[in-house]
Amino acid sequence: MKICIQNVIFWLIFACYNYLCLGERGPVNIGIFSNEENDREKLPVDSVLHTNNIMDSEIFFNHIFELVSTDDTAEAQRKVCKMTNDGVGAIFGPPSNITSAMVESVCATLEIPHIQTSPNNKPFSKTTTVNFYPEPKLLSKGIGTIVRSLHFKSFVLLYENDKRLVLLQDILKLEKNDPDEMISTIKLKPLGTGPDYRTVLKEILDIREMNIILDCGLETTMNVLGQAKEIGLLEKYYTFFLTSLDAHTLDFEFLGSNVNITTIRIINTESEEINQKVKDWELREMQKTGIKREISPYEVTTSMALMYDAVNHFVDCVNRLHVTQHITQAELSCDNPDIKWEGGYRITSYMKIRSPPSALTNPISFDDNGRRTNFTIYLVQGFRENVIGYWYPDLGDKFKSNFSANDFAAKVVQNLQSETIRVASRIGAPYLMWKKTEAGEQLTGNARFEGYSMDLISEIAEYLDFKFEFYLVGDGQIGKYDETKKEWNGLIRDILDHKADLAICDLTLNHQRQKVVDFSLPFMSLGISILYKHSEAKGFNMFAFLEPFSQDVWVYMATLYLAVTIILFFVYRLAPDEWENPHPCDENPEELENIWDIKNCLWLTLGSIMAQGCDLLPKGISSRLASSMWWFFSLIMTSSYTANLAAFLTAEKSGPTLESAKDLTDQTKIKYGCMDGGSTQSFFRESTFPLYQKMWTQMSQSQPSVFADSNPDGVKRVQSTKNNLYAFLMESTQLEYETMTKCELKQVGSNLDSKFYAIAMPMGSSYVGLINSAVLHLSETNRLQDLKKKWWEEKRNETVCGTKKDPSASLSLINVGGIFAVLYVGVGVAHLIAIFEFLWNVRNVSVEEHISFKDALKIELKFAFSIWIKKKKTKCPTPSASSSSSTKSRSRSRSKSHSKTRSLLRSTTSLFSMNRLNTKESI
């Protein structure tokens, strides 16, 4: 009741004031065209005019609202002409470009200010139009810059109206004009007629696109978001970016607190200006209706704010111009275009050059054509108050953020620490293995696993202070794209399906995977290399040294050796020069001696073929010729044997040699392959290098298939394939792990490429920066190297190989064992012969000396083992010798003495004879 009395008193005072002052104040009518009954736009207009009219102003403003159809130009013309006939100072609207063109034409002809608050893509050809809506190209550029600042690698643009795409043209150009090549894919999808949009939303769900830009009306926006929530398209991994400038008026509470929705607006809803204006509107509405209603700044739509700014700016400019030159409203006619309003052009020009003192969409400025060239776009994430940055035309391609990198990092860390991160992996030594348990011990959760991957994620979790849960991917695969099914499998599939927050194992970072998931900084560098088996030696053959000659050659050589020995024996006996004087000092010997008995002939021929020679040499022509022919034969045979032996030992290296990838392509005997569906296969399939293209062609065409289901299968195939006829292409880190304990395996050549292992995350994950910082910290503190050493060397159950050497690089006992056997047998036989000769000599001594065999054996053994004695008497002393033996000994001594005397006399006589001969020759 009290409020009603106050309203009555207020209106009585206002009526009296108007009655007293109206005669001195010139009225100006404002015509406002609208496409629909919109009380929200009437409220700011009424507030502005009411505030002006109750102030000490010389001009009184009235407003006239008219409804027009969006495409009825005739109706628009009739109503605008009626306004001009009644007298109008400015016309606002209409929102439709079709009817707006008609109104603009009439206003330009009669020079009536035409003020627009809606987007107009047509060029302004008239000079009396001012548009408070942001210039479409600048608005499009701002939205494009904001989308780029969101770092979407790909996104889907859902649009309701084709005409709205003009405002989004800079978004569509991002894929081509992105200088950093961050945006790889942009997909356009129309929403359709509705109201059921689940079909198109399910298509987005199927292609696993995380980022969605939604351009539609407010009512459609709520329907789309509600249906997206029903099908699971509003989980934490999905991000919706709403292009509507009125999205701040929507209430997203029904969607839940975990949705990622980003909006834009040109109204600063937190400013003091809008809060003050909202209070004025509340008061004005209460004055008119008597009902007090609270109006939130978030209820203020863009059209309301623009209408307020447009009307307020017009009123302010008219009041200021009226001071210098009175402005009076004139009655004009569409039928008489020669009569124009003198103040219209003046007002329009002043509005273009003057900045409003206060506005809800500050800043405001116009170009010469009346286009708005200055405004601010605010980027809001999540809640309405969470303005994370802004853009205005002077920033160009840059986006101004309200938060520092540390602020964002702190927010992301807080979110990370509040969740339990699901980490996907697969079993594969040494990255992840089942932990061995004792009898009766039951392990659960993360305690079930051990390995490099487990230690790495544990180190990262400790550094970032978050909890994680390990689980194994269902199919045990890393991630391969099936061209037929158009889908991924393995770890990548789980990331795309949001079953996992992280994926860690021997997961290679490559271009194809990076299109669909995000990767951290690499935690391990590697390359593709060739796994091969050390060359196998042939079977055990102690007499391999006989291989250079065939069995027939050896038989012929042995036979020829004996035959030549006999032939030489007779040749030497027939040759006169081979019979020599046994006593060179005796010129007339009674007998001649031939040293070439069978024993010496055997020694000569054997020494020749062994390339050792002999101290006994032939002297006759025939004997020398025969010996030379044998030497020539021996030279050829020995040289041939030596050459063939070297070739044979070289051929002992089993299988063809393999030193590099080119050696694989240059032969067809050794098959080679890689893991099916892995990054190694992708490398060869997509490579443009001729050598690798040739390798891929050979691998893909090989039958049976040379591809393995996993790296362990490929390693087993290398080990089990006979004659080293299979090589396996795999990543060097896994190859190093296998060859560390499988000593028969080796790496061939150097790495074929350079690649990296990294941690996979969903596209656009906020955790990328944190994971990167953790990996970088572990690298700088050498923890990554320590973990690798731990699981590649220290934590091995098998015996780690020492320095490995290819057995084919040197000769082994297998190759030369027969030579050792021949030596052992020969020396053994010689030893037996020596024993036989020794015993035979003992027997002779016992007979000659008339002693027992046992005594003679003792005497000879005692002498044989007296190694310090270097001389042996011709007659061994015997302790049991009889006197007859002594007498015989003395008799033999005298006989020997007489023999020596006769020899001495004979030598002396010869000497005297030679002296006499020399004396005669000298005379």
C-alpha angles and dihedrals in degrees: 000000000000092000091051092052089050091051092050092050091047093052092047090053091045092050092050091048092051092046092052096043105030093087091060098040120078113224121229120193122213117204117207122190120199135177093220141015101279116174091178092070093044092059098062091041093051091045094053095046093043092051090049094046096052091049122083093272126148093217126066115207127208127186127216118195119202130180119219133175118252094242105022102106093169092058090047091051093048093051096045091050090051089053092051091049090053091045125261133188098199140355123220120202150300103211094217115090091215098057091032090064090058093048091046091053093052092045092050092050094050093034093239115155109256113200122189130193100181133076115277117187095183118097115256110245096171130072101217098066125100120180119199093189112098114267105266097232093050092045090050091050091050093050090048091051091050092050089051090052089057089065096226109175089195137355146173120241110211111193134181101195129036091213091062090063088080088069089049099047093112089056090054090052095053094091092059101032100043104122093198094046089230094138111067106165135027119183124193119209127171115222094223129218097306152160084161109055098164094108095062091039091054089052088057089048090052095051088047095228109170100193122063127182110200120199113180144101124294096256092048090047092059092048092049094048092047092052091044089057091052094057096041098258094129099064119130093269095060123081125199119199113194116204095193112112088214097055090109089071091064124094111226097179093106089061094063135246099278098063119116106220123160122190139180134215139169094217120089097219092183095058123112090231096064093043090055093047092049089056090050090052091050090052093047092050091049089051091053101040103020089232121117112218127173114230119202120214086235089064091062107103125207092251091053092050093046092047090051092049092047096048093042092049092048093049092047093050093047092050092049094047091047089064093062097034126009115249116211125180115242131205108242134183133215087215092060107047092168090076109076135176108259095207097048100081090042093054094047094050092049092049090056095053100038122078115219112252090223131013139162092226100043135203103053127178135146139210124230091275094055096255117143109244102172128060140120128243114205119206113215123190123197109327123041095249095049100098105173099179149330144224135209130177096260089063091065110188094354129097122212113221124202092208131065124228089257091055092052092045092051091051093048091047090052091052092045094051092049093060138060106238116222111221119196123204142145136234113267128131129276095008097056130000138163110264113241113242134201122243111295094005115136120200125194137183119356091348089076093071139059136173144090095305093051092050092046096052089043090056091048093047091050091050094048095033100232136131124242140188122212122214136166122246112245101238095035092232129133097222132290128177114232108215091197098050093031092226142104129241136200124023094345090056091053090050091050091047090050092237088126133039093198136017120202132174134090086327112158120216108231138158097255095052093043089062091067105027138032122244132207125226110293116270095190135026122211145143142215113276139171121258114205139160125251112258114273121232119228123258121296111284118166092189098049088127088072091061097088089071127043121241091256092055092052091050092048091048093051092047092046091049091058093041094050090047091057092044092051089047091059093040091054091049092050095047109089093207090063091066107086139184107259089206110046092190092060109081094188105041119184092220140019127222132218114204094193103097122153092271094055092043090055090050094049095051092043093049091050096052090044088054090237101109128211137257090227112076132182120249106189126087095237094043092048091049092051092046092048091054089053091048091052090050090048091050093054094044094046093048092047091050093050093049094045091047091056091048091047094051089049090051088054088081100101117232131356121313120259122194107148145004090270089060088060093056093044093063138045102203099079114063119208137187146153141224114303113243096008131122090260090062090047090051094057094039094054099034119118095195109113095227093052092043089056090048091051091049092052093046095047093048097045117115123234095034116268093201122105128213091228141000094260089054090052091049091051090050091054090050096046101041109102124234092016093279098148133064125185125214111214142145114290096234093057090042090053090051092052097046091048090078104012096076095183090065128078143176116252119214126329130309116293094214144354123253141151143228115230141166116263124221135172115282111275094012113170090218096069095092094047094048089048092053091050093050090047091051092051090049094050092049092048091240091130090057091046092052092050093050090048096055100032097048118002100045096050119127091195125071111270112234120245124219103330121215128187107247090215090063093073140025117266132202088264090066097047103021092108091059089055089049092052090049093049093047093045094049090045093052090047089051092052091049090050090053091048091050091048093051091045090053090049089053091052092049092050091051096045095044094039094234131129120275090241094055091047090049092052092049093049094043091049090053094043093054093045090093094173092066111092100177130060126201118233089235122042114222115241123202093216099051114143127224090256087058090052091049090050088049093052091046091051089048092053091047091049090047091051089049092052089048092053090049092050092050091048090052092048092051090051091050092051090049092052090049092053090049092050090049092053092049091050092052 
